[in-house]
Tab-separated table of C-alpha atoms in Angstrom:
chain	number	residue	atom	x	y	z
A	1	MET	CA	0.393	-0.025	0.350
A	2	ASP	CA	0.945	3.487	-1.089
A	3	SER	CA	1.938	4.942	2.524
A	4	ALA	CA	1.199	8.358	1.366
A	5	LEU	CA	-2.110	7.174	0.167
A	6	ALA	CA	-2.859	5.383	3.735
A	7	VAL	CA	-1.995	8.909	5.395
A	8	LEU	CA	-3.969	11.325	3.176
A	9	ARG	CA	-7.422	9.236	2.378
A	10	PRO	CA	-9.994	9.479	5.251
A	11	PRO	CA	-11.632	6.553	6.477
A	12	PRO	CA	-15.471	5.632	5.426
A	13	HIS	CA	-17.253	8.020	7.580
A	14	ASP	CA	-20.737	10.414	7.963
A	15	PRO	CA	-20.219	13.186	5.619
A	16	GLU	CA	-22.828	15.474	7.590
A	17	THR	CA	-20.375	15.517	10.414
A	18	PRO	CA	-17.010	17.069	10.243
A	19	ALA	CA	-13.948	15.514	11.195
A	20	LEU	CA	-12.257	16.683	14.709
A	21	SER	CA	-8.986	17.834	14.300
A	22	VAL	CA	-6.631	17.748	17.412
A	23	VAL	CA	-3.196	18.587	18.570
A	24	ASP	CA	-2.432	16.340	21.486
A	25	MET	CA	-0.015	17.615	24.168
A	26	HIS	CA	0.710	16.878	27.586
A	27	THR	CA	1.915	18.975	30.899
A	28	GLY	CA	3.720	16.806	33.361
A	29	GLY	CA	2.225	13.626	32.068
A	30	GLU	CA	-1.453	15.564	32.126
A	31	PRO	CA	-2.835	15.289	28.521
A	32	LEU	CA	-4.340	18.088	26.688
A	33	ARG	CA	-6.392	17.317	23.411
A	34	ILE	CA	-6.737	20.996	21.518
A	35	VAL	CA	-9.383	20.999	18.982
A	36	LEU	CA	-8.269	22.792	15.747
A	37	ALA	CA	-11.115	22.146	13.235
A	38	GLY	CA	-14.624	20.043	13.362
A	39	CYS	CA	-16.310	21.746	16.213
A	40	PRO	CA	-19.644	23.359	15.336
A	41	GLU	CA	-19.734	27.198	16.741
A	42	VAL	CA	-20.007	27.687	20.285
A	43	VAL	CA	-22.482	30.896	20.809
A	44	GLY	CA	-23.073	33.333	23.723
A	45	PRO	CA	-22.456	36.756	24.792
A	46	THR	CA	-19.854	35.597	27.384
A	47	LEU	CA	-17.255	32.773	27.962
A	48	LEU	CA	-19.535	31.561	30.933
A	49	ALA	CA	-22.366	31.710	28.589
A	50	LYS	CA	-20.462	29.850	25.810
A	51	ARG	CA	-19.392	27.062	28.623
A	52	ARG	CA	-23.076	26.546	29.232
A	53	TYR	CA	-23.876	26.498	25.473
A	54	MET	CA	-21.604	24.150	25.309
A	55	ARG	CA	-22.754	21.513	28.074
A	56	GLN	CA	-26.567	22.271	26.995
A	57	HIS	CA	-26.365	21.387	22.936
A	58	LEU	CA	-22.641	20.273	22.138
A	59	ASP	CA	-21.861	17.804	24.468
A	60	HIS	CA	-21.680	15.017	22.253
A	61	VAL	CA	-18.366	16.866	21.143
A	62	ARG	CA	-16.790	16.157	24.481
A	63	ARG	CA	-18.056	12.794	24.652
A	64	ARG	CA	-16.419	11.844	21.236
A	65	LEU	CA	-13.040	13.866	22.462
A	66	ILE	CA	-13.017	12.684	26.041
A	67	PHE	CA	-14.349	9.451	26.530
A	68	GLU	CA	-13.478	5.979	24.623
A	69	PRO	CA	-12.829	4.540	22.143
A	70	ARG	CA	-11.311	7.835	21.073
A	71	GLY	CA	-9.568	9.209	24.459
A	72	HIS	CA	-9.827	7.543	27.911
A	73	ARG	CA	-11.544	8.470	31.322
A	74	ASP	CA	-8.502	10.719	32.087
A	75	MET	CA	-8.186	12.438	29.057
A	76	TYR	CA	-8.261	16.227	28.902
A	77	GLY	CA	-9.745	18.637	26.351
A	78	ALA	CA	-9.866	22.162	25.132
A	79	VAL	CA	-12.001	23.902	22.516
A	80	LEU	CA	-10.638	27.289	21.596
A	81	VAL	CA	-13.450	30.136	21.463
A	82	GLN	CA	-13.660	33.881	20.800
A	83	SER	CA	-13.702	36.142	23.899
A	84	GLU	CA	-15.407	38.980	24.558
A	85	LEU	CA	-12.635	40.896	26.453
A	86	PRO	CA	-10.402	43.135	24.246
A	87	ASP	CA	-7.003	41.981	26.091
A	88	ALA	CA	-7.627	38.469	25.184
A	89	HIS	CA	-5.706	36.616	22.854
A	90	LEU	CA	-8.234	33.794	22.906
A	91	GLY	CA	-11.185	32.147	24.869
A	92	VAL	CA	-10.442	28.597	26.227
A	93	LEU	CA	-13.444	26.181	27.410
A	94	PHE	CA	-12.081	23.045	29.573
A	95	LEU	CA	-13.388	19.555	29.015
A	96	HIS	CA	-12.847	16.503	31.754
A	97	ASN	CA	-14.759	13.410	31.880
A	98	GLU	CA	-17.707	14.698	33.880
A	99	GLY	CA	-18.116	18.347	32.142
A	100	TYR	CA	-16.429	21.259	31.886
A	101	SER	CA	-13.940	23.035	34.163
A	102	SER	CA	-13.951	26.794	35.351
A	103	MET	CA	-9.837	26.472	35.304
A	104	CYS	CA	-7.042	24.245	34.049
A	105	GLY	CA	-3.260	25.279	34.870
A	106	HIS	CA	-1.417	22.345	32.969
A	107	ALA	CA	-3.616	23.312	29.972
A	108	VAL	CA	-2.583	26.913	30.473
A	109	LEU	CA	1.049	26.073	30.247
A	110	ALA	CA	0.331	23.783	27.217
A	111	LEU	CA	-1.753	26.389	25.524
A	112	GLY	CA	0.631	29.164	26.156
A	113	ARG	CA	3.277	27.338	23.581
A	114	PHE	CA	0.235	26.200	21.021
A	115	ALA	CA	-1.207	29.623	20.869
A	116	LEU	CA	2.590	30.912	20.195
A	117	ASP	CA	3.575	28.397	17.704
A	118	TYR	CA	-0.217	28.202	15.791
A	119	GLY	CA	-0.033	32.240	15.376
A	120	LEU	CA	-2.587	33.154	17.684
A	121	VAL	CA	-0.699	35.972	18.972
A	122	PRO	CA	1.494	38.176	17.391
A	123	VAL	CA	5.280	37.140	16.395
A	124	PRO	CA	7.829	38.106	19.745
A	125	PHE	CA	9.866	41.355	18.388
A	126	ALA	CA	13.261	40.115	17.467
A	127	GLY	CA	15.589	38.680	20.514
A	128	SER	CA	12.727	38.339	22.963
A	129	ARG	CA	13.021	35.830	25.299
A	130	GLU	CA	9.450	35.386	26.144
A	131	ALA	CA	5.968	36.133	24.488
A	132	ARG	CA	2.893	36.932	26.257
A	133	VAL	CA	-0.245	35.228	26.153
A	134	ASN	CA	-3.677	36.144	27.372
A	135	ILE	CA	-6.231	33.650	27.892
A	136	HIS	CA	-9.357	34.038	29.112
A	137	CYS	CA	-10.499	30.908	30.569
A	138	PRO	CA	-14.119	30.425	32.115
A	139	CYS	CA	-12.725	32.212	35.888
A	140	GLY	CA	-11.188	35.189	34.139
A	141	LEU	CA	-7.890	36.442	32.182
A	142	VAL	CA	-5.195	34.264	32.676
A	143	ALA	CA	-1.558	35.606	31.647
A	144	ALA	CA	0.814	33.472	29.959
A	145	PHE	CA	4.589	33.796	29.531
A	146	VAL	CA	6.367	31.860	27.195
A	147	ALA	CA	9.646	31.081	26.713
A	148	CYS	CA	10.802	31.642	23.208
A	149	GLU	CA	13.636	31.843	20.404
A	150	ASP	CA	13.406	33.202	17.221
A	151	GLY	CA	9.323	33.527	17.494
A	152	ARG	CA	8.804	29.829	18.632
A	153	SER	CA	8.509	28.376	22.143
A	154	ARG	CA	11.651	26.737	24.133
A	155	GLY	CA	11.717	25.684	26.841
A	156	PRO	CA	8.872	26.017	30.230
A	157	VAL	CA	6.019	28.407	30.350
A	158	ARG	CA	4.773	30.447	33.527
A	159	PHE	CA	1.335	32.162	33.952
A	160	HIS	CA	-0.185	34.526	36.559
A	161	SER	CA	-3.092	33.155	37.816
A	162	VAL	CA	-6.617	34.877	38.739
A	163	PRO	CA	-6.674	36.093	42.274
A	164	ALA	CA	-6.399	32.953	44.624
A	165	PHE	CA	-7.889	33.014	48.362
A	166	VAL	CA	-9.114	30.827	50.864
A	167	LEU	CA	-12.497	29.772	51.668
A	168	ALA	CA	-12.419	27.375	54.734
A	169	THR	CA	-9.533	26.234	56.962
A	170	ASP	CA	-9.712	23.658	59.571
A	171	LEU	CA	-13.353	22.495	58.178
A	172	MET	CA	-14.593	19.343	59.691
A	173	VAL	CA	-16.438	16.854	57.696
A	174	ASP	CA	-17.526	13.358	58.375
A	175	VAL	CA	-16.108	10.887	55.335
A	176	PRO	CA	-17.528	7.625	55.527
A	177	GLY	CA	-14.851	5.276	56.256
A	178	HIS	CA	-12.853	7.540	58.019
A	179	GLY	CA	-15.005	9.722	60.655
A	180	LYS	CA	-14.449	13.069	60.979
A	181	VAL	CA	-11.468	14.651	58.731
A	182	VAL	CA	-10.084	18.109	58.749
A	183	VAL	CA	-9.595	19.959	55.397
A	184	ASP	CA	-9.223	23.024	54.199
A	185	ILE	CA	-10.402	24.534	50.910
A	186	ALA	CA	-9.127	27.284	48.704
A	187	TYR	CA	-9.491	28.908	45.338
A	188	GLY	CA	-6.983	29.121	42.570
A	189	GLY	CA	-9.229	29.334	39.399
A	190	ALA	CA	-11.340	26.237	40.789
A	191	PHE	CA	-12.192	25.284	44.165
A	192	TYR	CA	-9.957	22.057	45.984
A	193	ALA	CA	-10.712	20.509	49.218
A	194	PHE	CA	-6.987	20.208	50.793
A	195	VAL	CA	-6.199	17.205	53.237
A	196	SER	CA	-3.096	15.419	54.330
A	197	ALA	CA	-3.254	11.812	52.903
A	198	GLU	CA	-2.132	10.314	56.200
A	199	LYS	CA	-5.246	11.588	58.009
A	200	LEU	CA	-6.761	9.462	55.565
A	201	GLY	CA	-4.122	6.287	56.278
A	202	LEU	CA	-2.194	6.400	52.915
A	203	ASP	CA	1.130	7.324	52.224
A	204	ILE	CA	1.140	9.744	49.359
A	205	CYS	CA	4.073	8.279	47.718
A	206	SER	CA	3.554	4.549	47.496
A	207	ALA	CA	-0.241	4.407	48.110
A	208	LYS	CA	-2.343	2.271	45.244
A	209	THR	CA	-3.902	4.682	42.624
A	210	ARG	CA	-7.288	3.103	43.229
A	211	ASP	CA	-7.077	3.701	47.263
A	212	VAL	CA	-6.264	7.321	46.431
A	213	VAL	CA	-9.113	7.778	44.454
A	214	ASP	CA	-11.305	6.409	46.617
A	215	ALA	CA	-10.112	8.431	49.783
A	216	ALA	CA	-10.181	11.848	47.731
A	217	SER	CA	-13.457	11.135	45.789
A	218	GLY	CA	-15.011	10.009	49.990
A	219	VAL	CA	-13.642	13.783	50.999
A	220	THR	CA	-15.080	15.771	48.045
A	221	GLU	CA	-18.572	13.569	48.336
A	222	ALA	CA	-18.484	15.007	51.962
A	223	VAL	CA	-17.631	18.263	51.469
A	224	LYS	CA	-20.095	18.839	48.951
A	225	ALA	CA	-22.996	17.335	51.219
A	226	GLN	CA	-21.810	19.283	54.394
A	227	PHE	CA	-20.652	22.509	53.073
A	228	LYS	CA	-21.857	25.490	50.658
A	229	ILE	CA	-19.068	26.622	48.461
A	230	ASN	CA	-19.835	30.217	47.674
A	231	HIS	CA	-18.023	32.472	45.373
A	232	PRO	CA	-18.248	36.402	45.069
A	233	ASP	CA	-18.335	36.638	41.374
A	234	SER	CA	-20.569	33.943	39.911
A	235	GLU	CA	-22.586	30.967	40.875
A	236	ASP	CA	-21.051	29.303	37.925
A	237	LEU	CA	-17.662	29.069	40.064
A	238	ALA	CA	-18.948	28.135	43.166
A	239	PHE	CA	-18.365	24.371	42.892
A	240	LEU	CA	-15.874	21.974	44.454
A	241	TYR	CA	-13.724	20.678	41.266
A	242	GLY	CA	-11.814	18.344	43.643
A	243	THR	CA	-9.777	16.714	46.434
A	244	ILE	CA	-6.162	17.140	46.525
A	245	LEU	CA	-4.157	14.542	49.046
A	246	THR	CA	-0.782	15.889	50.227
A	247	ASP	CA	2.050	14.874	52.100
A	248	GLY	CA	1.134	17.174	54.495
A	249	LYS	CA	4.330	19.470	54.397
A	250	ASP	CA	2.755	22.873	54.127
A	251	ALA	CA	6.004	24.824	55.881
A	252	TYR	CA	8.526	26.045	53.569
A	253	THR	CA	11.281	23.942	52.444
A	254	LYS	CA	13.413	24.041	49.407
A	255	GLU	CA	12.606	20.270	48.592
A	256	PRO	CA	9.277	19.888	46.505
A	257	THR	CA	6.153	19.037	48.363
A	258	THR	CA	4.244	16.190	46.902
A	259	ASN	CA	0.337	15.958	46.091
A	260	ILE	CA	-1.872	14.072	44.357
A	261	CYS	CA	-5.437	15.468	42.496
A	262	VAL	CA	-8.452	13.752	41.864
A	263	PHE	CA	-10.997	15.832	40.118
A	264	ALA	CA	-14.400	15.601	38.337
A	265	ASP	CA	-15.646	11.796	38.038
A	266	GLU	CA	-12.556	10.220	39.757
A	267	GLN	CA	-10.363	11.708	37.231
A	268	VAL	CA	-6.660	11.658	38.539
A	269	ASP	CA	-3.995	14.016	37.350
A	270	ARG	CA	-0.880	12.999	36.329
A	271	SER	CA	0.842	16.242	37.121
A	272	PRO	CA	1.056	18.466	40.370
A	273	THR	CA	-2.384	20.379	39.171
A	274	GLY	CA	-1.747	24.409	37.910
A	275	SER	CA	-4.711	25.413	39.351
A	276	GLY	CA	-4.213	22.888	42.514
A	277	VAL	CA	-0.545	24.255	42.800
A	278	THR	CA	-2.514	27.957	42.616
A	279	ALA	CA	-4.783	27.168	45.592
A	280	ARG	CA	-2.518	25.421	47.655
A	281	ILE	CA	0.278	29.047	47.441
A	282	ALA	CA	-2.781	30.656	48.519
A	283	LEU	CA	-3.552	28.400	51.282
A	284	GLN	CA	-0.004	28.605	52.379
A	285	TYR	CA	0.631	32.455	52.361
A	286	HIS	CA	-2.785	32.337	54.004
A	287	LYS	CA	-1.758	30.835	56.902
A	288	GLY	CA	1.695	32.738	57.320
A	289	LEU	CA	3.948	29.682	55.713
A	290	LEU	CA	4.726	31.395	52.743
A	291	GLU	CA	6.238	35.025	51.845
A	292	LEU	CA	5.850	36.904	48.484
A	293	ASN	CA	7.975	35.883	45.807
A	294	GLN	CA	9.215	32.540	47.825
A	295	THR	CA	9.008	29.598	45.333
A	296	ARG	CA	8.235	26.388	46.510
A	297	ALA	CA	8.190	23.294	44.303
A	298	PHE	CA	5.019	20.820	43.727
A	299	LYS	CA	5.991	17.187	42.541
A	300	SER	CA	3.200	14.938	41.264
A	301	SER	CA	2.955	11.223	43.254
A	302	ALA	CA	1.684	10.080	40.116
A	303	THR	CA	4.460	10.716	37.766
A	304	GLY	CA	7.224	12.752	39.233
A	305	SER	CA	6.601	15.560	37.379
A	306	VAL	CA	7.088	18.975	39.111
A	307	PHE	CA	5.622	22.614	38.613
A	308	THR	CA	6.735	25.350	41.258
A	309	GLY	CA	4.419	28.041	42.486
A	310	LYS	CA	4.923	31.791	43.672
A	311	ALA	CA	2.592	34.311	45.375
A	312	VAL	CA	3.723	37.630	43.376
A	313	ARG	CA	1.613	39.933	44.828
A	314	GLU	CA	-1.928	40.452	47.163
A	315	ALA	CA	-5.279	41.029	45.496
A	316	LYS	CA	-8.964	40.944	46.353
A	317	CYS	CA	-11.728	38.843	45.121
A	318	GLY	CA	-14.891	40.001	46.239
A	319	ASP	CA	-14.276	40.414	50.365
A	320	PHE	CA	-11.553	37.823	50.380
A	321	LYS	CA	-8.180	38.624	50.567
A	322	ALA	CA	-6.357	37.128	47.691
A	323	VAL	CA	-3.021	36.918	45.833
A	324	ILE	CA	-1.921	36.569	42.443
A	325	VAL	CA	-0.338	32.980	42.027
A	326	GLU	CA	2.744	32.576	39.424
A	327	VAL	CA	3.080	28.801	38.573
A	328	SER	CA	5.699	27.480	36.028
A	329	GLY	CA	6.043	24.230	34.238
A	330	GLN	CA	7.063	22.329	31.425
A	331	ALA	CA	4.671	21.082	28.210
A	332	HIS	CA	5.168	19.187	25.092
A	333	TYR	CA	3.670	18.394	21.628
A	334	THR	CA	2.427	14.397	21.713
A	335	GLY	CA	1.157	14.176	17.851
A	336	THR	CA	-1.855	15.106	16.017
A	337	ALA	CA	-5.135	12.990	14.786
A	338	SER	CA	-8.357	13.302	13.082
A	339	PHE	CA	-11.472	11.728	14.723
A	340	THR	CA	-14.327	10.762	12.171
A	341	VAL	CA	-17.827	9.331	12.910
A	342	GLU	CA	-20.104	6.766	11.119
A	343	ASP	CA	-23.719	7.602	11.325
A	344	ASP	CA	-24.384	3.780	12.177
A	345	ASP	CA	-22.016	3.617	14.909
A	346	PRO	CA	-23.970	3.227	17.934
A	347	LEU	CA	-21.018	4.179	20.310
A	348	LYS	CA	-20.152	7.197	18.239
A	349	ASP	CA	-20.403	9.537	20.802
A	350	GLY	CA	-18.085	7.642	23.083
A	351	PHE	CA	-18.204	5.698	26.590
A	352	LEU	CA	-16.515	5.344	29.549
A	353	LEU	CA	-15.707	2.202	32.010
A	354	LYS	CA	-15.538	2.354	35.766
């Protein structure tokens, strides 16, 4: 068979359903599937309205991208849309196995590279070592700074978060199988519950993934049932995204502190979790454990990948004292794909196995 024909000729598919063309990346092991073409127009006057529209009218696109047989239960995706903000270079909707997130740090780090390499931002001036990419996320405008050389991305990316704050500390919740557990809740573009894995009888560095998922999910469900999440700007942002289990090493040290995030429908983040690092920095600053511009390293117990984070300045979010957090990490390209649909396929919109 002619190898060129094998690559160029599309398989039999429904001509009424455009192929979904994607670029795949990962940041610290956590995947990101970026849609280049094939997604119907996502309409709405604001990004949050577009998020609601996609959930109500285009959820089959998410399922086809994220679910098996094209994806898997831990796949993550991004659909690029127009932003209503004049300073934004692009808007983005984040997709996961349960729905649509308000923020995703690993995706922002990857999208910074993608936006520069695919011409979504002006080419940096000759000799520039860094390019700025303003990304409108559902939580707000996030600035990414992409290391570059000759107009192409090279090396790490960093971003400055939306105002990150602490919603509750030392909150006691009743977790089935574990009894009373003390947790903290903080916001880094999304809300997370934080708890030392040791309080749940686990060693974060050696525990089996299934045990981590069960324990973290139990905390998430307990917090949802026993505590009201609120956000001063929008009800669309007022939900608990997941639970992050830590090694309990919150006091400052130059050594990395380890954590793992379980979010959405028992989805496990392979990276240290960018928005989770943002929230954890806000929590440590709130507790007086960190100073401004004091950098900490955060290590994923899943892959060993590392992000760094620091609080760069104080801010406000409604009545909450907040900080702007800088998170840094490295994203890599892994390939491209074109996904098609046959109209008689009973599993064309995907499925997940528990």
